[in-house]
Amino acid sequence: NYPIMQASDNEYYLYRLPDGSKSTHGSIFMDAANNLDDQYIMIYGHNMKDGTMFADLKKYLNKEFYKTHTKAFIYIDENKKELKVKGVLYTDTTNNLYDIAYTNLHPEIFENVYKNCKYKEELSQDPVYILSTCYKHTGRIMLFLQ
């Protein structure tokens, strides 16, 4: 239940609230290089110890949670878009898949990452929304929605 922000770089909302004030929580934000017409849309948020922001993404590493929490909603200009959880990936900083969070996604890069998901389903041609957060100081969890 957060607004998705976007700035000209990926640092601005890392530690700022939507109103621009500083906060360790930061904001949920779309990659600066993305626009809503892209095939792969990266959305970042902190994994907060208090359970806010993207803290729940780690729950998707549990297969039962993954199977029973399959829907997400994004509102774009007052239009509600229902998305289905299609995959989850955990990668640590020693794996080059970790770098996906810092690059523009091209189909071959995306496919290489997606095939490594812990759980995954077949994707359609619709845009893929990728929710990304840090996990355990050594990695990243990515949730793939379509």
C-alpha positions as a Python dict, from the first residue, in 0.01 Angstrom:
ca = {
    (1, 'N'): (0, 0, 0),
    (2, 'Y'): (264, 248, -108),
    (3, 'P'): (294, 492, -395),
    (4, 'I'): (555, 399, -653),
    (5, 'M'): (788, 691, -708),
    (6, 'Q'): (1045, 760, -980),
    (7, 'A'): (1333, 1005, -1005),
    (8, 'S'): (1607, 1080, -1257),
    (9, 'D'): (1839, 846, -1063),
    (10, 'N'): (1797, 545, -835),
    (11, 'E'): (1949, 718, -533),
    (12, 'Y'): (1695, 992, -471),
    (13, 'Y'): (1412, 781, -322),
    (14, 'L'): (1644, 527, -161),
    (15, 'Y'): (1629, 729, 163),
    (16, 'R'): (1350, 979, 93),
    (17, 'L'): (977, 964, 141),
    (18, 'P'): (740, 1059, -143),
    (19, 'D'): (730, 1418, -11),
    (20, 'G'): (1110, 1442, -44),
    (21, 'S'): (1185, 1434, 329),
    (22, 'K'): (1470, 1209, 444),
    (23, 'S'): (1391, 871, 601),
    (24, 'T'): (1570, 538, 644),
    (25, 'H'): (1256, 373, 507),
    (26, 'G'): (1291, 548, 173),
    (27, 'S'): (1016, 493, -81),
    (28, 'I'): (907, 224, -321),
    (29, 'F'): (1043, 340, -656),
    (30, 'M'): (1061, 239, -1019),
    (31, 'D'): (1404, 222, -1182),
    (32, 'A'): (1504, 558, -1327),
    (33, 'A'): (1566, 397, -1666),
    (34, 'N'): (1218, 241, -1686),
    (35, 'N'): (892, 371, -1821),
    (36, 'L'): (551, 205, -1807),
    (37, 'D'): (577, 89, -2170),
    (38, 'D'): (882, -132, -2101),
    (39, 'Q'): (867, -511, -2108),
    (40, 'Y'): (1057, -541, -1777),
    (41, 'I'): (983, -290, -1503),
    (42, 'M'): (1207, -289, -1194),
    (43, 'I'): (1055, -164, -869),
    (44, 'Y'): (1274, -132, -558),
    (45, 'G'): (1195, -108, -189),
    (46, 'H'): (1371, -168, 141),
    (47, 'N'): (1327, -488, 342),
    (48, 'M'): (1253, -319, 675),
    (49, 'K'): (1293, -500, 1007),
    (50, 'D'): (965, -349, 1126),
    (51, 'G'): (780, -545, 855),
    (52, 'T'): (708, -250, 626),
    (53, 'M'): (799, -173, 266),
    (54, 'F'): (913, -493, 86),
    (55, 'A'): (973, -696, 405),
    (56, 'D'): (709, -952, 302),
    (57, 'L'): (897, -1052, -13),
    (58, 'K'): (1112, -1293, 190),
    (59, 'K'): (797, -1490, 273),
    (60, 'Y'): (779, -1593, -93),
    (61, 'L'): (1084, -1814, -42),
    (62, 'N'): (843, -2049, 139),
    (63, 'K'): (662, -2264, -118),
    (64, 'E'): (328, -2266, 67),
    (65, 'F'): (329, -1888, 97),
    (66, 'Y'): (419, -1861, -272),
    (67, 'K'): (127, -2088, -368),
    (68, 'T'): (-130, -1913, -150),
    (69, 'H'): (-38, -1547, -205),
    (70, 'T'): (-65, -1519, -580),
    (71, 'K'): (-216, -1176, -648),
    (72, 'A'): (-86, -821, -637),
    (73, 'F'): (-239, -495, -747),
    (74, 'I'): (-81, -185, -895),
    (75, 'Y'): (-272, 134, -952),
    (76, 'I'): (-161, 335, -1253),
    (77, 'D'): (-338, 668, -1297),
    (78, 'E'): (-641, 547, -1101),
    (79, 'N'): (-659, 222, -1303),
    (80, 'K'): (-630, -94, -1097),
    (81, 'K'): (-408, -356, -1258),
    (82, 'E'): (-427, -709, -1115),
    (83, 'L'): (-100, -900, -1139),
    (84, 'K'): (-19, -1264, -1070),
    (85, 'V'): (294, -1376, -888),
    (86, 'K'): (491, -1571, -1149),
    (87, 'G'): (827, -1635, -984),
    (88, 'V'): (1063, -1567, -697),
    (89, 'L'): (1441, -1553, -697),
    (90, 'Y'): (1697, -1524, -420),
    (91, 'T'): (2052, -1444, -523),
    (92, 'D'): (2352, -1344, -318),
    (93, 'T'): (2621, -1091, -402),
    (94, 'T'): (2863, -1359, -521),
    (95, 'N'): (2629, -1453, -806),
    (96, 'N'): (2628, -1237, -1119),
    (97, 'L'): (2247, -1255, -1115),
    (98, 'Y'): (2266, -1006, -827),
    (99, 'D'): (2372, -744, -1081),
    (100, 'I'): (2032, -761, -1251),
    (101, 'A'): (1910, -499, -1007),
    (102, 'Y'): (2154, -249, -1148),
    (103, 'T'): (2123, -296, -1523),
    (104, 'N'): (1873, -222, -1795),
    (105, 'L'): (1696, -546, -1869),
    (106, 'H'): (1731, -696, -2212),
    (107, 'P'): (1543, -1017, -2303),
    (108, 'E'): (1854, -1238, -2287),
    (109, 'I'): (1955, -1099, -1947),
    (110, 'F'): (1602, -1140, -1815),
    (111, 'E'): (1576, -1500, -1941),
    (112, 'N'): (1907, -1590, -1776),
    (113, 'V'): (1780, -1453, -1446),
    (114, 'Y'): (1428, -1594, -1467),
    (115, 'K'): (1544, -1950, -1534),
    (116, 'N'): (1718, -1942, -1194),
    (117, 'C'): (1401, -1870, -997),
    (118, 'K'): (1332, -2089, -696),
    (119, 'Y'): (968, -2110, -805),
    (120, 'K'): (840, -1998, -1140),
    (121, 'E'): (558, -2020, -1391),
    (122, 'E'): (549, -1961, -1762),
    (123, 'L'): (530, -1597, -1864),
    (124, 'S'): (312, -1440, -2132),
    (125, 'Q'): (407, -1147, -2356),
    (126, 'D'): (265, -898, -2104),
    (127, 'P'): (503, -666, -1919),
    (128, 'V'): (684, -817, -1620),
    (129, 'Y'): (699, -618, -1297),
    (130, 'I'): (997, -713, -1081),
    (131, 'L'): (986, -621, -714),
    (132, 'S'): (1338, -617, -575),
    (133, 'T'): (1475, -585, -221),
    (134, 'C'): (1793, -663, -29),
    (135, 'Y'): (1795, -968, 197),
    (136, 'K'): (2031, -1069, 480),
    (137, 'H'): (2294, -808, 383),
    (138, 'T'): (2432, -1048, 122),
    (139, 'G'): (2168, -1080, -141),
    (140, 'R'): (1852, -980, -311),
    (141, 'I'): (1501, -1121, -342),
    (142, 'M'): (1310, -1055, -663),
    (143, 'L'): (941, -1122, -709),
    (144, 'F'): (818, -1146, -1068),
    (145, 'L'): (462, -1034, -1139),
    (146, 'Q'): (261, -1036, -1459),
}
